[in-house]
């Protein structure tokens, strides 16, 4: 997303009581997930989180730094790498580099995964925001939201190889591994389907009940899951755009976190302070099977594929905010929630 906290979320927060952080979920919850720890970090805004399965790290983009958390020890390096209004940190499989997106200087930066130092800074289209790795091409797709474009980064050659114009305002996207890229079109309530090799938009799928789509994941079974700013989730057939299932969840989700190993998808809701778990296999297929208490403001995150732990950055807010202003976070309250079974 382009801002630390959307204006719509800010307005809603003014009218909502601050949720108390969950200590433990009800044991009856089918997933068994509950908050087991909180890893503190510095004050400031945050955006997306990602998981590096090779180095067993959680990366959280946090204002102008990338926080790196050792998943086994819980120790955090709160200034692992520098950036300029960071949004995404994408570990590139088979390499020793991470690609970060920086809307502060409209760049994708190639960062050493060994020590966090910058190897290259590559200009992108304006508003470099979300990013995803495409396993077919080996490219990182940078979503430049405000200008409706995708900049394709070759992390090995350390250069941009193309920019694809999609149009309108884009949010998050994901590759299917076969050359197609799906991206939410926030202001049109659509998902655009892009052929990366042809550098062309093939089609768009309407999301009739989904307003301001944000997070997106491509999951097994040729399905696309889109989170909706108005507090919903749509599951689509990726080939046709047919809506397979549609749910109402807590307000203002901003990510879909895919746990491939356990065949689950998680959608964190900032306003409600909950994490919705969606079953993607078995008798409860395409159904919400658990709603887990988290903390207000938790809206993005990552999952450890080995352990199934979920990591959600958040903070407490100063409420109510002055009229017409966004609420600020309370000093000393930024944490990364750790959910385990």
XYZ file of C-alpha atoms in Angstrom:
341
model
C 0.000 0.000 0.000
C 1.123 3.537 -0.605
C 0.593 4.968 2.884
C 1.443 3.753 6.397
C -2.259 3.931 7.267
C -5.069 4.527 4.792
C -7.297 7.533 5.312
C -10.354 5.269 5.359
C -8.853 3.180 8.141
C -7.972 6.329 10.026
C -11.568 7.532 9.952
C -12.838 4.163 11.112
C -10.333 4.017 13.944
C -11.696 7.251 15.356
C -15.023 5.584 16.005
C -13.662 2.276 17.255
C -12.326 1.356 20.705
C -8.733 0.190 20.843
C -8.714 -3.593 21.019
C -6.773 -5.203 23.835
C -3.908 -7.373 22.580
C -4.844 -11.044 22.592
C -2.926 -13.148 25.088
C -4.065 -16.507 23.753
C -6.737 -17.703 21.416
C -9.550 -19.976 22.544
C -8.197 -23.553 22.413
C -11.350 -24.504 20.533
C -10.155 -22.575 17.474
C -9.520 -25.229 14.811
C -6.134 -23.895 13.696
C -4.860 -23.689 17.260
C -3.128 -20.421 16.411
C -2.876 -17.739 19.076
C -0.514 -14.916 19.989
C 2.472 -16.387 21.819
C 4.921 -13.499 21.657
C 5.622 -9.901 20.716
C 8.915 -8.792 19.208
C 9.431 -5.050 19.806
C 10.862 -2.655 17.258
C 11.438 1.058 16.760
C 8.691 3.633 16.335
C 7.455 4.421 12.844
C 5.182 3.184 10.110
C 5.393 -0.187 8.416
C 4.103 -1.989 5.353
C 4.601 -5.520 4.023
C 6.357 -8.477 5.648
C 7.968 -11.476 3.980
C 9.693 -14.707 4.994
C 13.108 -15.949 3.873
C 12.982 -19.770 4.189
C 16.689 -20.257 3.435
C 17.978 -17.842 6.073
C 14.948 -18.355 8.329
C 14.237 -14.663 8.662
C 11.185 -12.443 8.743
C 11.629 -9.141 6.895
C 9.423 -6.192 7.863
C 9.628 -2.933 5.918
C 9.552 -0.196 8.527
C 9.752 3.428 7.359
C 13.319 3.723 6.021
C 14.744 0.443 7.337
C 14.193 -3.270 6.883
C 13.838 -5.155 10.169
C 15.206 -8.711 10.004
C 13.989 -11.174 12.643
C 15.660 -14.536 13.243
C 12.685 -16.905 13.219
C 14.355 -19.443 15.515
C 15.746 -17.136 18.190
C 13.307 -14.229 17.869
C 16.227 -11.797 17.832
C 15.597 -8.712 15.701
C 18.069 -6.620 13.742
C 16.051 -3.406 13.669
C 18.213 -1.764 10.995
C 19.268 -4.651 8.763
C 19.046 -2.571 5.578
C 18.299 1.018 4.653
C 15.780 2.363 2.169
C 13.619 5.337 1.264
C 10.002 4.932 2.417
C 10.106 1.156 2.106
C 7.161 -1.041 1.172
C 8.286 -4.579 0.238
C 11.329 -6.790 0.801
C 11.439 -9.814 -1.512
C 14.079 -12.531 -0.949
C 15.095 -13.929 -4.355
C 15.337 -17.749 -4.435
C 18.703 -19.153 -5.470
C 20.556 -15.899 -4.804
C 22.046 -13.947 -1.938
C 19.980 -10.836 -2.617
C 16.764 -9.182 -1.514
C 14.827 -6.705 -3.653
C 13.216 -3.810 -1.782
C 10.745 -1.242 -3.095
C 11.121 2.419 -2.204
C 8.487 5.021 -2.994
C 10.670 7.720 -1.445
C 13.014 7.708 -4.441
C 11.012 5.501 -6.859
C 13.498 2.654 -6.850
C 14.008 -1.043 -6.419
C 17.141 -1.636 -4.383
C 19.187 -4.833 -4.542
C 20.271 -5.665 -0.995
C 22.802 -8.252 0.143
C 21.028 -10.956 2.125
C 24.282 -11.581 3.981
C 24.695 -8.205 5.639
C 22.027 -5.842 4.280
C 24.313 -3.517 2.354
C 23.033 -2.001 -0.875
C 24.362 -3.487 -4.121
C 22.333 -1.457 -6.621
C 19.510 1.071 -6.848
C 17.322 0.696 -9.927
C 14.849 3.374 -11.040
C 11.233 2.239 -11.357
C 7.991 3.860 -12.387
C 6.615 6.249 -9.748
C 5.267 4.926 -6.427
C 7.220 1.669 -6.089
C 5.002 -0.208 -3.637
C 4.267 -3.945 -3.447
C 6.437 -6.564 -5.145
C 6.371 -10.294 -5.891
C 8.804 -12.843 -7.305
C 7.914 -14.632 -10.549
C 9.484 -18.127 -10.521
C 9.057 -18.671 -14.278
C 11.095 -15.669 -15.396
C 13.189 -15.166 -12.271
C 12.085 -11.525 -12.214
C 10.732 -9.425 -9.366
C 7.562 -7.582 -10.336
C 7.386 -4.142 -8.712
C 3.869 -2.721 -8.459
C 3.907 1.032 -9.010
C 0.453 1.767 -7.685
C -0.296 5.408 -8.352
C 0.740 5.260 -12.014
C -0.769 1.832 -12.707
C 2.428 0.181 -13.910
C 4.569 -2.904 -13.274
C 8.361 -2.556 -13.424
C 10.148 -5.872 -14.027
C 13.473 -6.208 -12.211
C 16.140 -8.761 -13.087
C 17.795 -9.262 -9.672
C 20.786 -11.133 -11.094
C 21.607 -8.572 -13.760
C 20.570 -5.831 -11.306
C 18.556 -3.856 -13.819
C 15.000 -3.132 -14.929
C 14.070 -5.027 -18.086
C 10.574 -3.689 -18.810
C 7.690 -1.573 -17.595
C 4.136 -2.749 -18.295
C 1.298 -0.233 -18.227
C -1.819 -1.690 -16.627
C -3.642 1.544 -15.836
C -5.644 2.845 -12.870
C -4.456 2.397 -9.281
C -2.792 -0.904 -8.465
C -2.285 -2.606 -5.122
C -0.728 -6.047 -4.513
C -0.176 -8.898 -6.985
C 1.109 -12.441 -7.374
C 2.457 -14.711 -10.111
C 0.983 -18.093 -11.002
C 4.396 -19.593 -11.828
C 3.437 -20.108 -15.478
C 3.932 -16.611 -16.805
C 0.779 -14.832 -15.652
C 0.623 -12.133 -13.003
C -2.561 -11.180 -11.127
C -2.819 -7.709 -9.605
C -5.585 -5.920 -7.719
C -6.897 -2.741 -9.373
C -7.998 -0.820 -6.306
C -10.016 2.025 -7.823
C -11.891 -0.214 -10.306
C -12.607 -3.144 -7.940
C -10.973 -5.561 -10.349
C -8.168 -8.069 -10.759
C -6.025 -7.563 -13.853
C -4.360 -10.557 -15.531
C -0.982 -9.737 -17.105
C 1.158 -11.853 -19.438
C 4.671 -10.995 -18.253
C 6.502 -12.340 -21.311
C 4.190 -10.586 -23.772
C 4.093 -7.511 -21.514
C 0.359 -7.241 -22.063
C -2.844 -7.096 -20.032
C -4.947 -10.069 -21.114
C -8.169 -9.379 -19.228
C -9.727 -7.954 -16.095
C -12.049 -9.644 -13.623
C -14.721 -7.643 -11.839
C -15.106 -8.008 -8.059
C -18.763 -6.989 -7.578
C -18.860 -7.081 -3.770
C -15.236 -6.102 -3.193
C -14.435 -2.448 -2.660
C -10.821 -1.226 -2.795
C -9.118 -4.630 -3.201
C -5.762 -4.719 -1.439
C -3.924 -7.965 -0.647
C -3.828 -10.829 -3.156
C -2.432 -14.347 -3.361
C -2.366 -17.017 -6.056
C -2.965 -20.387 -4.378
C -3.170 -24.062 -5.265
C -6.112 -25.126 -7.376
C -5.640 -22.219 -9.804
C -7.352 -19.785 -7.434
C -6.824 -16.129 -6.632
C -7.715 -14.749 -3.208
C -8.342 -11.018 -2.986
C -8.769 -9.073 0.259
C -11.143 -6.118 0.140
C -10.806 -2.788 1.888
C -14.495 -2.868 2.826
C -13.898 -5.955 4.979
C -14.370 -8.826 2.583
C -12.551 -11.651 0.837
C -13.238 -13.013 -2.652
C -11.875 -16.316 -3.961
C -11.753 -16.451 -7.768
C -11.172 -19.127 -10.353
C -7.970 -17.777 -11.904
C -8.759 -18.983 -15.413
C -12.255 -17.510 -15.697
C -12.587 -14.918 -12.947
C -15.653 -16.692 -11.567
C -16.206 -15.938 -7.887
C -15.971 -19.267 -6.055
C -16.626 -17.880 -2.587
C -17.079 -14.520 -0.908
C -16.845 -13.696 2.813
C -17.226 -10.806 5.204
C -14.368 -10.419 7.683
C -12.984 -7.637 9.870
C -12.386 -4.206 8.380
C -9.359 -3.031 6.396
C -7.300 -6.101 5.549
C -4.154 -5.388 3.535
C -2.609 -8.789 2.804
C -3.362 -12.406 1.982
C -0.778 -14.688 3.603
C -0.522 -18.097 1.922
C 0.626 -21.129 3.915
C 1.252 -23.617 1.120
C 2.366 -26.419 3.441
C -0.801 -26.399 5.557
C -3.127 -25.424 2.701
C -4.384 -22.329 4.478
C -4.639 -18.652 3.634
C -4.690 -15.947 6.301
C -6.179 -12.466 6.027
C -5.345 -10.003 8.840
C -7.932 -7.286 9.521
C -6.653 -4.025 10.976
C -9.880 -2.628 12.350
C -11.234 -5.774 13.977
C -7.892 -7.036 15.240
C -8.455 -10.515 13.835
C -6.804 -13.035 11.537
C -9.183 -15.009 9.291
C -8.003 -18.507 8.314
C -9.308 -19.903 5.022
C -9.161 -23.645 4.299
C -7.941 -24.437 0.790
C -8.163 -28.224 0.868
C -10.396 -30.929 2.330
C -14.079 -30.832 3.342
C -13.914 -27.173 4.409
C -12.402 -26.055 1.083
C -12.826 -22.311 0.325
C -14.292 -21.669 3.762
C -13.225 -19.545 6.726
C -12.416 -22.090 9.415
C -11.043 -19.837 12.153
C -11.061 -16.201 13.274
C -8.109 -15.571 15.561
C -7.781 -12.549 17.887
C -4.686 -10.454 17.131
C -4.453 -6.682 17.727
C -5.951 -3.623 16.106
C -3.745 -2.308 13.311
C -2.334 -5.708 12.274
C -3.037 -5.784 8.533
C 0.014 -7.358 6.824
C 2.253 -10.281 7.707
C 4.168 -13.401 6.746
C 4.165 -17.115 7.514
C 7.047 -19.481 8.269
C 6.498 -22.472 5.939
C 8.455 -24.803 8.236
C 6.674 -24.130 11.531
C 3.441 -22.453 10.406
C 4.077 -19.487 12.705
C 2.491 -16.247 11.538
C 4.115 -12.831 12.018
C 2.027 -9.634 12.062
C 3.488 -6.124 12.545
C 1.322 -3.600 14.405
C 1.277 -0.846 17.033
C -1.168 0.914 19.358
C -2.826 4.173 18.273
C -3.473 7.537 19.892
C -7.255 7.878 19.820
C -9.206 9.914 19.161
C -7.147 11.779 16.564
C -7.616 15.500 15.906
C -10.395 16.216 13.428
C -9.288 15.617 9.856
C -5.998 13.998 10.831
C -4.802 10.439 10.798
C -4.197 8.808 14.161
C -0.582 8.422 15.185
C 0.946 5.411 16.876
C 1.912 5.498 20.534
C 5.669 5.678 21.139
C 7.209 2.397 22.204
C 4.304 0.212 21.050
C 5.476 -1.144 17.681
C 5.685 -4.944 17.800
C 5.655 -7.944 15.531
C 3.081 -10.398 16.868
C 4.074 -14.064 16.760
C 1.226 -16.579 16.404
C 1.836 -20.266 16.980
C -0.062 -23.406 17.877
